[in-house]
Short mmCIF file of C-alpha atoms in Angstrom, two decimals:
data_model
loop_
_atom_site.label_atom_id
_atom_site.label_comp_id
_atom_site.label_asym_id
_atom_site.label_seq_id
_atom_site.Cartn_x
_atom_site.Cartn_y
_atom_site.Cartn_z
CA MET A 881 11.20 -18.47 -5.73
CA ILE A 882 7.70 -19.98 -5.48
CA GLY A 883 8.25 -22.92 -3.13
CA SER A 884 8.15 -26.28 -4.88
CA SER A 885 4.70 -25.95 -6.43
CA THR A 886 4.47 -26.48 -10.18
CA ASN A 887 1.10 -24.75 -10.25
CA PRO A 888 1.21 -21.90 -7.73
CA THR A 889 -1.89 -19.86 -6.96
CA ASP A 890 -2.06 -16.18 -7.86
CA THR A 891 -1.72 -15.42 -4.16
CA GLU A 892 1.56 -17.33 -3.98
CA VAL A 893 2.82 -15.69 -7.16
CA GLY A 894 2.10 -12.26 -5.72
CA ALA A 895 3.77 -13.10 -2.42
CA ALA A 896 6.85 -14.54 -4.12
CA ALA A 897 7.13 -11.53 -6.41
CA ALA A 898 6.82 -9.06 -3.53
CA LEU A 899 9.44 -10.95 -1.52
CA ALA A 900 11.80 -11.00 -4.51
CA GLY A 901 11.54 -7.24 -4.73
CA ALA A 902 11.95 -6.89 -0.98
CA GLU A 903 15.17 -8.93 -1.07
CA VAL A 904 16.67 -6.49 -3.57
CA VAL A 905 15.56 -3.48 -1.53
CA ARG A 906 17.03 -4.94 1.64
CA ALA A 907 20.31 -5.95 -0.01
CA ARG A 908 20.89 -2.48 -1.46
CA TYR A 909 19.97 -0.57 1.68
CA GLY A 910 22.56 1.91 2.92
CA ARG A 911 24.33 2.32 -0.40
CA LEU A 912 24.82 5.55 -2.30
CA HIS A 913 22.04 5.33 -4.89
CA SER A 914 21.84 6.89 -8.30
CA ARG A 915 18.65 8.92 -8.80
CA ILE A 916 16.40 9.18 -11.84
CA ASP A 917 14.45 12.45 -11.81
CA LYS A 918 10.73 12.01 -12.50
CA GLY A 919 9.77 15.67 -12.11
CA ALA A 920 7.86 17.63 -9.45
CA GLY A 921 10.37 16.55 -6.81
CA ASP A 922 9.77 12.85 -7.41
CA PHE A 923 12.53 10.42 -8.29
CA ALA A 924 13.42 6.75 -8.54
CA THR A 925 16.66 5.07 -7.55
CA ASP A 926 18.62 2.18 -8.99
CA ALA A 927 17.08 0.09 -6.20
CA ASP A 928 13.56 0.84 -7.48
CA LEU A 929 14.54 -0.33 -10.95
CA ALA A 930 16.33 -3.48 -9.77
CA ALA A 931 13.48 -4.44 -7.43
CA GLU A 932 10.92 -4.00 -10.19
CA GLU A 933 12.93 -6.24 -12.51
CA ALA A 934 13.14 -8.93 -9.83
CA ILE A 935 9.38 -8.77 -9.35
CA LEU A 936 8.71 -8.95 -13.07
CA ASP A 937 11.01 -11.98 -13.40
CA VAL A 938 8.82 -13.91 -10.93
CA ILE A 939 5.55 -12.90 -12.57
CA ARG A 940 6.79 -13.59 -16.10
CA ALA A 941 8.02 -17.04 -15.13
CA ALA A 942 4.77 -18.02 -13.39
CA ARG A 943 2.24 -16.10 -15.51
CA PRO A 944 3.81 -15.47 -18.95
CA GLY A 945 0.48 -14.50 -20.53
CA ASP A 946 -0.30 -11.74 -18.04
CA ALA A 947 0.43 -8.04 -18.50
CA VAL A 948 2.34 -6.11 -15.84
CA HIS A 949 2.14 -2.41 -15.03
CA GLY A 950 5.16 -1.31 -13.03
CA GLU A 951 5.66 2.13 -11.53
CA GLU A 952 9.02 2.49 -13.23
CA GLY A 953 8.62 0.51 -16.46
CA GLY A 954 4.99 1.20 -17.27
CA ARG A 955 2.77 -1.41 -18.87
CA GLN A 956 4.39 -4.45 -20.44
CA GLY A 957 2.95 -7.57 -22.04
CA ALA A 958 0.30 -8.32 -24.62
CA ALA A 959 -2.04 -5.42 -25.31
CA ASP A 960 -5.02 -7.78 -25.22
CA ALA A 961 -4.00 -9.55 -22.00
CA GLU A 962 -7.05 -10.15 -19.81
CA ARG A 963 -5.06 -9.99 -16.56
CA GLU A 964 -2.76 -7.25 -15.32
CA TRP A 965 -0.46 -7.07 -12.31
CA LEU A 966 0.21 -3.69 -10.66
CA VAL A 967 3.69 -3.31 -9.21
CA ASP A 968 5.19 -0.68 -6.91
CA PRO A 969 8.72 -1.96 -6.30
CA LEU A 970 9.64 0.54 -3.58
CA CYS A 971 6.91 2.61 -1.95
CA GLY A 972 8.71 5.17 0.17
CA THR A 973 11.65 5.92 -2.13
CA LEU A 974 12.50 9.18 -0.36
CA ASN A 975 12.44 7.40 2.98
CA TYR A 976 14.76 4.73 1.61
CA ALA A 977 17.17 7.17 -0.05
CA THR A 978 17.59 9.05 3.22
CA GLY A 979 18.24 5.95 5.31
CA SER A 980 14.76 5.18 6.65
CA GLN A 981 13.51 1.59 6.59
CA LEU A 982 9.84 2.61 6.31
CA VAL A 983 9.14 1.23 2.85
CA ALA A 984 6.92 -1.33 1.18
CA VAL A 985 6.90 -3.50 -1.93
CA ASN A 986 3.41 -3.74 -3.44
CA VAL A 987 2.20 -6.38 -5.90
CA VAL A 988 -1.45 -6.96 -6.83
CA LEU A 989 -3.36 -8.70 -9.59
CA ARG A 990 -5.94 -6.15 -10.66
CA ASN A 991 -9.20 -7.06 -8.88
CA GLY A 992 -7.50 -10.12 -7.41
CA PRO A 993 -4.90 -11.33 -4.89
CA ALA A 994 -2.37 -8.89 -3.44
CA ALA A 995 0.84 -8.86 -1.42
CA VAL A 996 2.66 -6.14 0.50
CA ALA A 997 6.17 -6.98 1.69
CA ASP A 998 8.15 -5.19 4.39
CA PRO A 999 11.79 -5.67 3.36
CA PHE A 1000 13.17 -5.07 6.83
CA SER A 1001 10.78 -6.96 9.09
CA GLY A 1002 10.63 -9.87 6.63
CA GLU A 1003 6.84 -9.85 6.78
CA VAL A 1004 4.59 -10.24 3.77
CA PHE A 1005 0.94 -9.28 4.09
CA LEU A 1006 -1.21 -11.14 1.58
CA THR A 1007 -4.77 -11.71 0.51
CA ASP A 1008 -6.46 -14.09 -1.89
CA GLY A 1009 -9.26 -11.56 -2.24
CA GLU A 1010 -11.38 -13.07 0.52
CA THR A 1011 -9.10 -13.59 3.52
CA ALA A 1012 -6.05 -11.64 4.66
CA ARG A 1013 -3.02 -12.82 6.61
CA VAL A 1014 0.58 -12.02 7.43
CA ARG A 1015 3.47 -14.39 6.93
CA THR A 1016 6.65 -13.90 8.93
CA GLY A 1017 8.92 -16.41 7.23
CA VAL A 1018 9.38 -18.70 10.26
CA PRO A 1019 7.71 -22.10 10.65
CA GLY A 1020 4.13 -21.59 11.74
CA GLY A 1021 4.57 -17.86 11.35
CA GLU A 1022 1.36 -17.14 9.48
CA ARG A 1023 -1.74 -15.66 11.07
CA PRO A 1024 -4.93 -13.88 10.02
CA LEU A 1025 -4.96 -10.10 9.93
CA ALA A 1026 -7.21 -8.64 12.61
CA PRO A 1027 -7.84 -4.90 12.31
CA THR A 1028 -8.50 -2.98 15.53
CA ALA A 1029 -8.52 0.70 16.46
CA GLU A 1030 -7.00 0.10 19.89
CA THR A 1031 -3.73 1.90 19.10
CA ARG A 1032 -5.66 5.10 18.16
CA LEU A 1033 -2.81 5.85 15.76
CA VAL A 1034 -3.83 7.36 12.43
CA ASP A 1035 -1.40 7.70 9.55
CA VAL A 1036 -2.01 10.76 7.40
CA ASN A 1037 -0.34 11.25 4.04
CA LEU A 1038 0.99 14.81 3.87
CA ASP A 1039 2.77 14.47 0.52
CA PRO A 1040 1.61 16.76 -2.31
CA PRO A 1041 -0.26 17.17 -4.57
CA PHE A 1042 -3.48 18.12 -2.76
CA PRO A 1043 -6.21 17.89 -5.41
CA SER A 1044 -9.08 18.14 -2.94
CA ALA A 1045 -7.98 21.46 -1.39
CA PRO A 1046 -9.47 23.65 -0.10
CA GLY A 1047 -12.39 21.28 0.54
CA PHE A 1048 -10.09 18.76 2.20
CA ARG A 1049 -6.60 19.33 3.52
CA ALA A 1050 -4.88 16.79 5.71
CA VAL A 1051 -3.30 19.48 7.85
CA ASP A 1052 -6.79 20.73 8.72
CA LEU A 1053 -7.73 17.24 9.89
CA LEU A 1054 -4.70 17.18 12.19
CA ALA A 1055 -5.72 20.55 13.63
CA HIS A 1056 -9.30 19.47 14.32
CA PRO A 1057 -9.98 19.45 18.09
CA GLY A 1058 -11.78 16.11 17.77
CA PHE A 1059 -8.73 14.52 16.17
CA VAL A 1060 -6.36 15.25 19.03
CA GLU A 1061 -9.03 14.14 21.51
CA ASN A 1062 -9.43 10.73 19.88
CA PHE A 1063 -6.31 9.90 17.87
CA ARG A 1064 -2.57 10.39 17.60
CA PRO A 1065 -1.13 11.26 14.19
CA ARG A 1066 1.67 9.45 12.42
CA VAL A 1067 3.34 10.16 9.08
CA VAL A 1068 4.95 7.04 7.66
CA SER A 1069 5.11 8.27 4.04
CA THR A 1070 4.62 4.81 2.57
CA THR A 1071 1.56 2.65 1.92
CA LEU A 1072 3.01 0.09 4.31
CA ALA A 1073 0.68 2.01 6.64
CA LEU A 1074 -2.33 0.45 4.88
CA ALA A 1075 -1.05 -3.04 5.71
CA TRP A 1076 -0.66 -1.87 9.30
CA VAL A 1077 -4.33 -0.84 9.40
CA ALA A 1078 -5.28 -4.34 8.25
CA ALA A 1079 -2.96 -5.83 10.88
CA GLY A 1080 -4.31 -3.76 13.77
CA ARG A 1081 -1.18 -1.65 14.17
CA ARG A 1082 -2.93 1.52 13.01
CA ALA A 1083 -6.51 2.64 13.59
CA ALA A 1084 -6.74 4.29 10.18
CA TYR A 1085 -4.98 5.76 7.17
CA VAL A 1086 -6.05 8.95 5.37
CA THR A 1087 -4.80 10.39 2.09
CA ASP A 1088 -5.91 12.86 -0.56
CA GLY A 1089 -5.87 11.90 -4.24
CA GLY A 1090 -7.99 10.80 -7.15
CA ASP A 1091 -9.40 7.32 -7.71
CA LEU A 1092 -6.68 5.23 -6.04
CA SER A 1093 -8.21 1.80 -6.65
CA GLY A 1094 -6.05 1.23 -9.74
CA SER A 1095 -2.90 2.89 -8.41
CA VAL A 1096 0.31 0.87 -8.22
CA HIS A 1097 0.90 2.55 -4.86
CA PHE A 1098 -2.47 1.89 -3.23
CA ALA A 1099 -4.24 -1.05 -4.90
CA ALA A 1100 -2.49 -3.80 -2.92
CA GLY A 1101 -3.08 -2.09 0.41
CA ILE A 1102 -6.72 -1.43 -0.43
CA ALA A 1103 -7.20 -5.11 -1.28
CA LEU A 1104 -5.62 -6.14 2.04
CA CYS A 1105 -7.78 -3.77 4.07
CA ARG A 1106 -10.97 -4.88 2.35
CA ALA A 1107 -10.22 -8.57 2.83
CA ALA A 1108 -9.35 -7.99 6.49
CA GLY A 1109 -12.73 -6.34 7.08
CA CYS A 1110 -11.70 -2.69 7.31
CA VAL A 1111 -13.96 0.14 6.20
CA VAL A 1112 -12.51 1.62 3.00
CA THR A 1113 -13.96 4.70 1.26
CA GLY A 1114 -12.91 7.90 -0.40
CA ILE A 1115 -12.66 11.12 1.60
CA ASP A 1116 -16.29 11.78 0.61
CA GLY A 1117 -17.43 8.57 2.31
CA ARG A 1118 -18.32 6.77 -0.92
CA PRO A 1119 -16.84 3.45 -2.12
CA VAL A 1120 -13.41 3.58 -3.73
CA GLY A 1121 -13.27 2.62 -7.38
CA PRO A 1122 -14.61 3.58 -10.80
CA GLY A 1123 -18.06 5.07 -10.40
CA GLY A 1124 -17.64 5.06 -6.65
CA SER A 1125 -15.79 7.86 -4.93
CA GLY A 1126 -16.42 11.20 -6.55
CA GLY A 1127 -14.17 12.92 -4.04
CA GLY A 1128 -11.22 10.60 -4.49
CA GLY A 1129 -8.62 9.97 -1.85
CA LEU A 1130 -8.82 7.26 0.76
CA VAL A 1131 -9.99 6.67 4.31
CA ALA A 1132 -9.17 3.14 5.46
CA ALA A 1133 -10.34 2.51 9.03
CA ALA A 1134 -10.14 -0.53 11.29
CA ASP A 1135 -13.85 -0.35 12.11
CA ALA A 1136 -17.03 1.56 11.35
CA GLY A 1137 -16.84 3.69 14.48
CA THR A 1138 -13.36 4.96 13.66
CA HIS A 1139 -14.39 5.62 10.08
CA GLU A 1140 -17.50 7.52 11.12
CA LEU A 1141 -15.53 9.67 13.56
CA LEU A 1142 -12.91 10.57 10.96
CA MET A 1143 -15.57 11.34 8.37
CA SER A 1144 -17.28 13.71 10.80
CA MET A 1145 -14.03 15.66 11.04
CA ILE A 1146 -13.35 15.57 7.32
CA GLY A 1147 -16.82 16.87 6.65
CA GLY A 1148 -18.34 13.84 4.91
CA ARG A 1149 -21.43 11.95 5.94
CA GLY A 1150 -19.58 8.91 7.18
CA ARG A 1151 -21.29 6.59 4.71
CA THR A 1152 -19.67 3.17 4.30
CA GLY A 1153 -21.38 2.36 1.00
#
């Protein structure tokens, strides 16, 4: 539900939609879930589908003229719609299905506001495209996101496929002597880790892949990191987005020094674009 406002902002719509999905995810946690095979070892659960429907209900009610592209349902809405929301109702499905609470609900208006909800902490990380903050759900519980590399923790996505191999392989990064001298690896297996970079809980996040700027999995987290002031590039050091990163993938770092150090290990030039 979007407060009492009769004309909510896109930021509030995104936050309300993400929280609606998170409520479903939290309520269904611990159950025996039916699985829908998506091939190549990937699958969705009934919780993914129910969360996506809850998210779509919020967006449709507040923005009936917008299109929505959900991970499970694909693109819906008018073909000529000028605005499109990207929805990942449960990022970390395998984690969730095996009893882990490391999951995220991602909602973003393409090239606009974004929200990432943590169903189990109750937090929602949000950006209007210029500023970034986290809302805890308690009175006065909203504060700006402040990225910092102090934790020295770096999340690395080790899930296949690995389109950049052999030029870039995450396992090689973990084995680099400079990595163990400067950082400590973590594998969260959900893009909640991107919100944690923006919030200062992680120094960086690294993943292989293509152009992730329009991905339902990554777009919300990328928007958060950018608004919070993180350095966000592809694994080749170039800007993420169409016409930007030729090498694809993602390196989101709390600051330029952390980014430069990681790029030196990956083999790029450490450009921030």
